[in-house]
mmCIF file of C-alpha atoms and ligand atoms in Angstrom:
data_model
loop_
_atom_site.group_PDB
_atom_site.id
_atom_site.type_symbol
_atom_site.label_atom_id
_atom_site.label_comp_id
_atom_site.label_asym_id
_atom_site.label_seq_id
_atom_site.Cartn_x
_atom_site.Cartn_y
_atom_site.Cartn_z
ATOM 1 C CA UNK A 216 24.442 -101.675 62.925
ATOM 2 C CA UNK A 217 24.991 -99.074 60.191
ATOM 3 C CA UNK A 218 23.697 -96.333 62.502
ATOM 4 C CA UNK A 219 26.144 -97.351 65.212
ATOM 5 C CA UNK A 220 29.099 -97.163 62.825
ATOM 6 C CA UNK A 221 27.969 -93.861 61.358
ATOM 7 C CA UNK A 222 27.670 -92.186 64.739
ATOM 8 C CA UNK A 223 31.011 -93.593 65.797
ATOM 9 C CA UNK A 224 32.661 -92.444 62.571
ATOM 10 C CA UNK A 225 31.300 -88.926 62.829
ATOM 11 C CA UNK A 226 32.373 -88.634 66.452
ATOM 12 C CA UNK A 227 35.802 -89.993 65.616
ATOM 13 C CA UNK A 228 36.223 -87.625 62.677
ATOM 14 C CA UNK A 229 35.318 -84.580 64.794
ATOM 15 C CA UNK A 230 37.641 -85.716 67.547
ATOM 16 C CA UNK A 231 40.507 -86.456 65.204
ATOM 17 C CA UNK A 232 40.182 -83.149 63.383
ATOM 18 C CA UNK A 233 40.979 -81.388 66.670
ATOM 19 C CA UNK A 234 44.482 -82.786 66.957
ATOM 20 C CA UNK A 235 47.640 -83.354 64.989
ATOM 21 C CA UNK A 236 48.944 -86.860 64.209
ATOM 22 C CA UNK A 237 51.699 -86.941 66.867
ATOM 23 C CA UNK A 238 49.122 -86.128 69.559
ATOM 24 C CA UNK A 239 46.981 -89.133 68.574
ATOM 25 C CA UNK A 240 49.937 -91.472 68.622
ATOM 26 C CA UNK A 241 50.680 -90.446 72.181
ATOM 27 C CA UNK A 242 47.050 -90.692 73.294
ATOM 28 C CA UNK A 243 46.925 -94.485 73.310
ATOM 29 C CA UNK A 244 43.524 -94.397 71.565
ATOM 30 C CA UNK A 245 44.854 -94.127 68.059
ATOM 31 C CA UNK A 246 47.112 -96.713 66.449
ATOM 32 C CA UNK A 247 50.776 -95.961 66.220
ATOM 33 C CA UNK A 248 52.471 -96.162 62.852
ATOM 34 C CA UNK A 249 54.085 -99.436 63.883
ATOM 35 C CA UNK A 250 50.770 -100.942 64.963
ATOM 36 C CA UNK A 251 48.952 -99.874 61.833
ATOM 37 C CA UNK A 252 51.639 -101.331 59.578
ATOM 38 C CA UNK A 253 50.431 -104.767 60.698
ATOM 39 C CA UNK A 254 47.259 -104.208 58.675
ATOM 40 C CA UNK A 255 47.425 -105.605 55.139
ATOM 41 C CA UNK A 256 47.445 -102.851 52.569
ATOM 42 C CA UNK A 257 45.542 -103.515 49.347
ATOM 43 C CA UNK A 258 45.819 -100.866 46.633
ATOM 44 C CA UNK A 259 42.314 -100.652 45.172
ATOM 45 C CA UNK A 260 42.476 -100.793 41.353
ATOM 46 C CA UNK A 261 46.150 -99.972 41.941
ATOM 47 C CA UNK A 262 47.074 -96.782 43.771
ATOM 48 C CA UNK A 263 43.993 -95.284 42.163
ATOM 49 C CA UNK A 264 44.023 -92.142 44.273
ATOM 50 C CA UNK A 265 47.229 -91.182 42.470
ATOM 51 C CA UNK A 266 46.931 -92.645 38.977
ATOM 52 C CA UNK A 267 44.192 -93.907 36.640
ATOM 53 C CA UNK A 268 42.592 -97.048 38.056
ATOM 54 C CA UNK A 269 43.361 -100.501 36.634
ATOM 55 C CA UNK A 270 46.329 -99.296 34.573
ATOM 56 C CA UNK A 271 49.982 -100.245 34.706
ATOM 57 C CA UNK A 272 50.923 -96.815 36.036
ATOM 58 C CA UNK A 273 48.512 -97.263 38.970
ATOM 59 C CA UNK A 274 49.828 -100.765 39.691
ATOM 60 C CA UNK A 275 53.456 -99.598 39.441
ATOM 61 C CA UNK A 276 52.628 -96.803 41.865
ATOM 62 C CA UNK A 277 51.265 -99.352 44.350
ATOM 63 C CA UNK A 278 54.502 -101.330 44.119
ATOM 64 C CA UNK A 279 56.515 -98.141 44.612
ATOM 65 C CA UNK A 280 54.396 -97.324 47.671
ATOM 66 C CA UNK A 281 55.044 -100.782 49.124
ATOM 67 C CA UNK A 282 51.430 -101.891 49.223
ATOM 68 C CA UNK A 283 50.975 -105.597 49.970
ATOM 69 C CA UNK A 284 48.510 -106.283 47.127
ATOM 70 C CA UNK A 285 47.052 -104.653 44.060
ATOM 71 C CA UNK A 286 43.334 -105.177 43.523
ATOM 72 C CA UNK A 287 42.260 -105.628 39.899
ATOM 73 C CA UNK A 288 38.845 -105.917 38.221
ATOM 74 C CA UNK A 289 38.819 -108.615 35.559
ATOM 75 C CA UNK A 290 36.356 -108.745 32.661
ATOM 76 C CA UNK A 291 36.338 -110.329 29.202
ATOM 77 C CA UNK A 292 36.430 -108.884 25.693
ATOM 78 C CA UNK A 293 34.301 -110.026 22.760
ATOM 79 C CA UNK A 294 37.141 -112.278 21.586
ATOM 80 C CA UNK A 295 37.519 -113.918 24.990
ATOM 81 C CA UNK A 296 40.574 -112.050 26.318
ATOM 82 C CA UNK A 297 40.796 -111.076 29.980
ATOM 83 C CA UNK A 298 41.302 -107.377 30.699
ATOM 84 C CA UNK A 299 41.398 -105.142 33.776
ATOM 85 C CA UNK A 300 38.646 -102.543 33.919
ATOM 86 C CA UNK A 301 36.057 -101.765 36.593
ATOM 87 C CA UNK A 302 32.899 -100.630 34.842
ATOM 88 C CA UNK A 303 31.093 -102.892 32.388
ATOM 89 C CA UNK A 304 31.290 -100.043 29.871
ATOM 90 C CA UNK A 305 34.394 -98.142 28.824
ATOM 91 C CA UNK A 306 32.637 -94.770 29.062
ATOM 92 C CA UNK A 307 33.891 -93.449 32.414
ATOM 93 C CA UNK A 308 37.561 -94.423 32.255
ATOM 94 C CA UNK A 309 38.437 -94.187 28.555
ATOM 95 C CA UNK A 310 37.819 -91.996 25.537
ATOM 96 C CA UNK A 311 35.498 -94.649 24.087
ATOM 97 C CA UNK A 312 31.896 -95.683 24.608
ATOM 98 C CA UNK A 313 30.072 -98.975 24.861
ATOM 99 C CA UNK A 314 30.282 -102.288 26.644
ATOM 100 C CA UNK A 315 33.576 -103.988 27.440
ATOM 101 C CA UNK A 316 32.188 -107.214 25.996
ATOM 102 C CA UNK A 317 31.508 -105.591 22.624
ATOM 103 C CA UNK A 318 35.184 -104.732 22.044
ATOM 104 C CA UNK A 319 37.880 -107.055 20.775
ATOM 105 C CA UNK A 320 41.174 -106.910 22.640
ATOM 106 C CA UNK A 321 42.773 -105.047 19.770
ATOM 107 C CA UNK A 322 39.986 -102.460 19.751
ATOM 108 C CA UNK A 323 39.859 -101.943 23.508
ATOM 109 C CA UNK A 324 43.616 -101.473 23.721
ATOM 110 C CA UNK A 325 43.427 -98.600 21.275
ATOM 111 C CA UNK A 326 41.432 -96.605 23.823
ATOM 112 C CA UNK A 327 43.070 -94.021 26.065
ATOM 113 C CA UNK A 328 42.530 -95.153 29.668
ATOM 114 C CA UNK A 329 44.607 -92.394 31.258
ATOM 115 C CA UNK A 330 43.544 -88.942 30.056
ATOM 116 C CA UNK A 331 40.299 -88.907 32.061
ATOM 117 C CA UNK A 332 42.416 -88.886 35.227
ATOM 118 C CA UNK A 333 45.059 -86.406 34.071
ATOM 119 C CA UNK A 334 46.749 -85.331 30.853
ATOM 120 C CA UNK A 335 50.085 -86.687 32.098
ATOM 121 C CA UNK A 336 48.556 -90.167 31.868
ATOM 122 C CA UNK A 337 47.455 -89.846 28.220
ATOM 123 C CA UNK A 338 47.928 -93.033 26.246
ATOM 124 C CA UNK A 339 47.673 -95.489 29.146
ATOM 125 C CA UNK A 340 46.124 -98.713 27.848
ATOM 126 C CA UNK A 341 43.692 -101.133 29.397
ATOM 127 C CA UNK A 342 46.026 -103.958 30.454
ATOM 128 C CA UNK A 343 45.402 -107.665 29.957
ATOM 129 C CA UNK A 344 45.127 -110.009 32.924
ATOM 130 C CA UNK A 345 48.100 -112.022 31.665
ATOM 131 C CA UNK A 346 50.222 -108.880 31.369
ATOM 132 C CA UNK A 347 49.411 -107.987 34.981
ATOM 133 C CA UNK A 348 50.203 -111.462 36.279
ATOM 134 C CA UNK A 349 53.487 -111.614 34.389
ATOM 135 C CA UNK A 350 54.561 -108.124 35.416
ATOM 136 C CA UNK A 351 53.675 -108.310 39.114
ATOM 137 C CA UNK A 352 53.979 -111.918 40.282
ATOM 138 C CA UNK A 353 56.801 -112.029 42.800
ATOM 139 C CA UNK A 354 56.674 -108.234 43.260
ATOM 140 C CA UNK A 355 53.331 -107.720 44.987
ATOM 141 C CA UNK A 356 50.251 -109.759 45.875
ATOM 142 C CA UNK A 357 47.309 -109.681 43.465
ATOM 143 C CA UNK A 358 43.680 -109.563 44.632
ATOM 144 C CA UNK A 359 41.666 -110.560 41.570
ATOM 145 C CA UNK A 360 38.027 -109.488 41.435
ATOM 146 C CA UNK A 361 35.834 -111.359 38.964
ATOM 147 C CA UNK A 362 33.734 -108.363 37.931
ATOM 148 C CA UNK A 363 30.177 -109.037 36.747
ATOM 149 C CA UNK A 364 31.060 -112.649 35.860
ATOM 150 C CA UNK A 365 27.477 -113.457 34.832
ATOM 151 C CA UNK A 366 28.195 -111.380 31.698
ATOM 152 C CA UNK A 367 31.191 -113.546 30.839
ATOM 153 C CA UNK A 368 30.437 -117.279 30.962
ATOM 154 C CA UNK A 369 33.653 -119.233 31.443
ATOM 155 C CA UNK A 370 35.628 -116.373 32.996
ATOM 156 C CA UNK A 371 36.458 -118.491 36.057
ATOM 157 C CA UNK A 372 38.014 -121.158 33.821
ATOM 158 C CA UNK A 373 40.015 -118.584 31.871
ATOM 159 C CA UNK A 374 41.423 -117.019 35.031
ATOM 160 C CA UNK A 375 42.281 -120.470 36.384
ATOM 161 C CA UNK A 376 43.987 -121.390 33.115
ATOM 162 C CA UNK A 377 46.251 -118.341 33.219
ATOM 163 C CA UNK A 378 47.294 -119.107 36.797
ATOM 164 C CA UNK A 379 47.785 -122.827 36.182
ATOM 165 C CA UNK A 380 49.900 -122.196 33.077
ATOM 166 C CA UNK A 381 52.242 -120.272 35.355
ATOM 167 C CA UNK A 382 52.164 -122.870 38.118
ATOM 168 C CA UNK A 383 50.532 -120.370 40.458
ATOM 169 C CA UNK A 384 47.784 -122.695 41.642
ATOM 170 C CA UNK A 385 49.900 -124.647 44.110
ATOM 171 C CA UNK A 386 49.294 -124.778 47.867
ATOM 172 C CA UNK A 387 50.283 -121.877 50.059
ATOM 173 C CA UNK A 388 50.363 -119.260 47.342
ATOM 174 C CA UNK A 389 49.115 -116.462 49.563
ATOM 175 C CA UNK A 390 50.040 -113.860 46.967
ATOM 176 C CA UNK A 391 46.916 -114.529 44.918
ATOM 177 C CA UNK A 392 43.354 -114.075 46.168
ATOM 178 C CA UNK A 393 40.227 -114.321 43.992
ATOM 179 C CA UNK A 394 37.014 -112.572 45.040
ATOM 180 C CA UNK A 395 33.638 -111.506 43.670
ATOM 181 C CA UNK A 396 30.279 -110.052 44.624
ATOM 182 C CA UNK A 397 28.890 -113.030 42.676
ATOM 183 C CA UNK A 398 29.219 -115.777 45.257
ATOM 184 C CA UNK A 399 28.374 -118.582 42.845
ATOM 185 C CA UNK A 400 31.324 -117.446 40.770
ATOM 186 C CA UNK A 401 33.547 -117.573 43.863
ATOM 187 C CA UNK A 402 32.418 -121.139 44.541
ATOM 188 C CA UNK A 403 33.064 -122.125 40.910
ATOM 189 C CA UNK A 404 36.538 -120.599 41.031
ATOM 190 C CA UNK A 405 37.316 -122.327 44.330
ATOM 191 C CA UNK A 406 36.408 -125.683 42.758
ATOM 192 C CA UNK A 407 38.854 -124.973 39.932
ATOM 193 C CA UNK A 408 41.581 -123.595 42.189
ATOM 194 C CA UNK A 409 41.145 -125.253 45.602
ATOM 195 C CA UNK A 410 44.571 -124.165 46.846
ATOM 196 C CA UNK A 411 44.090 -120.473 46.087
ATOM 197 C CA UNK A 412 42.476 -118.213 48.666
ATOM 198 C CA UNK A 413 39.060 -116.860 47.756
ATOM 199 C CA UNK A 414 36.952 -114.012 49.089
ATOM 200 C CA UNK A 415 33.285 -113.130 49.259
ATOM 201 C CA UNK A 416 32.549 -109.464 48.594
ATOM 202 C CA UNK A 417 29.591 -108.085 50.528
ATOM 203 C CA UNK A 418 27.849 -104.798 49.794
ATOM 204 C CA UNK A 419 25.573 -102.804 52.062
ATOM 205 C CA UNK A 420 22.754 -105.332 51.718
ATOM 206 C CA UNK A 421 24.808 -107.739 53.845
ATOM 207 C CA UNK A 422 24.721 -105.441 56.905
ATOM 208 C CA UNK A 423 22.691 -108.030 58.796
ATOM 209 C CA UNK A 424 24.626 -111.090 57.686
ATOM 210 C CA UNK A 425 23.907 -113.992 60.035
ATOM 211 C CA UNK A 426 26.333 -116.415 61.638
ATOM 212 C CA UNK A 427 24.802 -119.150 59.528
ATOM 213 C CA UNK A 428 25.501 -117.213 56.321
ATOM 214 C CA UNK A 429 29.065 -116.514 57.426
ATOM 215 C CA UNK A 430 29.559 -120.223 58.096
ATOM 216 C CA UNK A 431 28.250 -121.004 54.592
ATOM 217 C CA UNK A 432 30.741 -118.538 53.090
ATOM 218 C CA UNK A 433 33.565 -120.017 55.154
ATOM 219 C CA UNK A 434 32.932 -123.405 53.538
ATOM 220 C CA UNK A 435 34.596 -122.090 50.357
ATOM 221 C CA UNK A 436 36.013 -118.658 51.156
ATOM 222 C CA UNK A 437 38.961 -117.461 53.186
ATOM 223 C CA UNK A 438 37.918 -113.794 53.228
ATOM 224 C CA UNK A 439 34.718 -111.899 53.912
ATOM 225 C CA UNK A 440 35.376 -108.486 52.378
ATOM 226 C CA UNK A 441 32.535 -106.067 53.100
ATOM 227 C CA UNK A 442 31.701 -102.469 52.378
ATOM 228 C CA UNK A 443 33.467 -100.624 55.192
ATOM 229 C CA UNK A 444 30.200 -98.985 56.271
ATOM 230 C CA UNK A 445 28.817 -102.251 57.644
ATOM 231 C CA UNK A 446 31.898 -103.088 59.704
ATOM 232 C CA UNK A 447 31.638 -103.211 63.498
ATOM 233 C CA UNK A 448 33.937 -104.814 66.037
ATOM 234 C CA UNK A 449 31.237 -107.426 66.562
ATOM 235 C CA UNK A 450 31.161 -108.294 62.830
ATOM 236 C CA UNK A 451 34.959 -108.557 62.795
ATOM 237 C CA UNK A 452 34.821 -111.003 65.709
ATOM 238 C CA UNK A 453 32.099 -113.082 64.071
ATOM 239 C CA UNK A 454 34.052 -113.292 60.800
ATOM 240 C CA UNK A 455 37.171 -114.336 62.691
ATOM 241 C CA UNK A 456 35.210 -117.004 64.558
ATOM 242 C CA UNK A 457 34.500 -118.689 61.212
ATOM 243 C CA UNK A 458 38.227 -118.695 60.407
ATOM 244 C CA UNK A 459 37.896 -116.104 57.637
ATOM 245 C CA UNK A 460 39.770 -112.815 57.432
ATOM 246 C CA UNK A 461 38.217 -109.434 56.679
ATOM 247 C CA UNK A 462 39.479 -106.728 54.275
ATOM 248 C CA UNK A 463 36.840 -103.963 54.030
ATOM 249 C CA UNK A 464 36.569 -101.646 51.001
ATOM 250 C CA UNK A 465 36.923 -98.832 49.898
ATOM 251 C CA UNK A 466 38.974 -96.612 52.193
ATOM 252 C CA UNK A 467 39.395 -93.072 50.920
ATOM 253 C CA UNK A 468 40.254 -91.156 54.134
ATOM 254 C CA UNK A 469 42.868 -91.574 56.849
ATOM 255 C CA UNK A 470 40.201 -91.510 59.560
ATOM 256 C CA UNK A 471 38.453 -94.464 57.915
ATOM 257 C CA UNK A 472 41.699 -96.461 57.924
ATOM 258 C CA UNK A 473 42.339 -95.620 61.584
ATOM 259 C CA UNK A 474 38.783 -96.548 62.561
ATOM 260 C CA UNK A 475 38.899 -99.883 60.748
ATOM 261 C CA UNK A 476 42.236 -100.715 62.336
ATOM 262 C CA UNK A 477 40.716 -100.129 65.752
ATOM 263 C CA UNK A 478 37.796 -102.391 64.870
ATOM 264 C CA UNK A 479 40.317 -105.183 64.336
ATOM 265 C CA UNK A 480 40.214 -105.790 60.574
ATOM 266 C CA UNK A 481 43.031 -107.767 58.951
ATOM 267 C CA UNK A 482 43.536 -105.390 56.037
ATOM 268 C CA UNK A 483 41.977 -102.563 54.092
ATOM 269 C CA UNK A 484 41.292 -102.046 50.407
ATOM 270 C CA UNK A 485 42.163 -98.433 49.688
ATOM 271 C CA UNK A 486 42.778 -95.954 46.872
ATOM 272 C CA UNK A 487 45.551 -94.459 49.039
ATOM 273 C CA UNK A 488 48.096 -97.031 50.256
ATOM 274 C CA UNK A 489 49.844 -94.359 52.327
ATOM 275 C CA UNK A 490 46.992 -94.581 54.839
ATOM 276 C CA UNK A 491 48.609 -97.725 56.212
ATOM 277 C CA UNK A 492 51.605 -95.509 56.917
ATOM 278 C CA UNK A 493 54.146 -97.604 55.045
ATOM 279 C CA UNK A 494 55.483 -94.845 52.883
ATOM 280 C CA UNK A 495 54.583 -91.237 52.271
ATOM 281 C CA UNK A 496 53.532 -90.694 48.682
ATOM 282 C CA UNK A 497 55.739 -88.757 46.284
ATOM 283 C CA UNK A 498 53.864 -87.534 43.214
HETATM 284 O O1 G3P B 229 37.946 -105.053 46.313
HETATM 285 C C1 G3P B 229 36.734 -104.521 46.710
HETATM 286 C C2 G3P B 229 36.184 -103.481 45.825
HETATM 287 O O2 G3P B 229 36.954 -103.354 44.672
HETATM 288 C C3 G3P B 229 34.783 -103.752 45.471
HETATM 289 O O3 G3P B 229 34.152 -102.667 44.881
HETATM 290 O O4 G3P B 229 33.157 -101.530 42.969
HETATM 291 O O5 G3P B 229 35.460 -100.991 43.650
HETATM 292 O O6 G3P B 229 34.972 -103.144 42.544
HETATM 293 P P1 G3P B 229 34.463 -102.066 43.457
HETATM 294 CA CA1 CA B 230 37.082 -104.112 42.526
#
């Protein structure tokens, strides 16, 4: 399955590189701007191709670019506060070192989470989960990833508490989705928040996911969100047959977005929201 996608992608990339965008749109083989706008646009860690990931500036950029959702990675500090950061250490995206779980909130918020991406972002802080919810609810959807939840016992309850305090756990709130690579954590969260949509993240090891496994996921999840490299039109159809939707990650090229659209996905998780053609980016 992976080989099939890889060959297709390479062929598509070579083909696409031979033409300009207006030529594709007229060809009938490539989605038009209007067609592609139907695909849900999730800004991965915010508009992280344009600003430092999991920071307010990256999330604000996603809102400005009219993405449908921001995706955030939620972990927990030593003193039990929820924060948005991807890696389980602060080393790559801040000027500090060490594990997220060894910092108190006060300590972790003293780190500079912007300079690594560009000097103009110096002083950006690691935001709290509550700050993100309060700033963006009603402005943009929020796709919450429980990141490495096995390191943070009780994180599902803490996330649920924040949402319930704000009355965001009611039926039909399609602006919040909770997902994780840890499927037991997804099930736990679904039990706590039965009216919130949940998603199963699936890395490359799920390339041969069976119909039976998909049906098991569909018992508690609304989304099957795989690594984009395992997506085929056949997988998309099988996911849809279970009633789930599919938002592959992580799109970092226009050709990848175009290819996934043609395979029939419901949305994409991308560092570059402009690939869904809603708005050209202005830096
Ligand atoms: O939302 C999907 C994607 O974020 C999963 O991968 O490593 O970027 O958290 P990662
Ligand atoms: Ca993530």
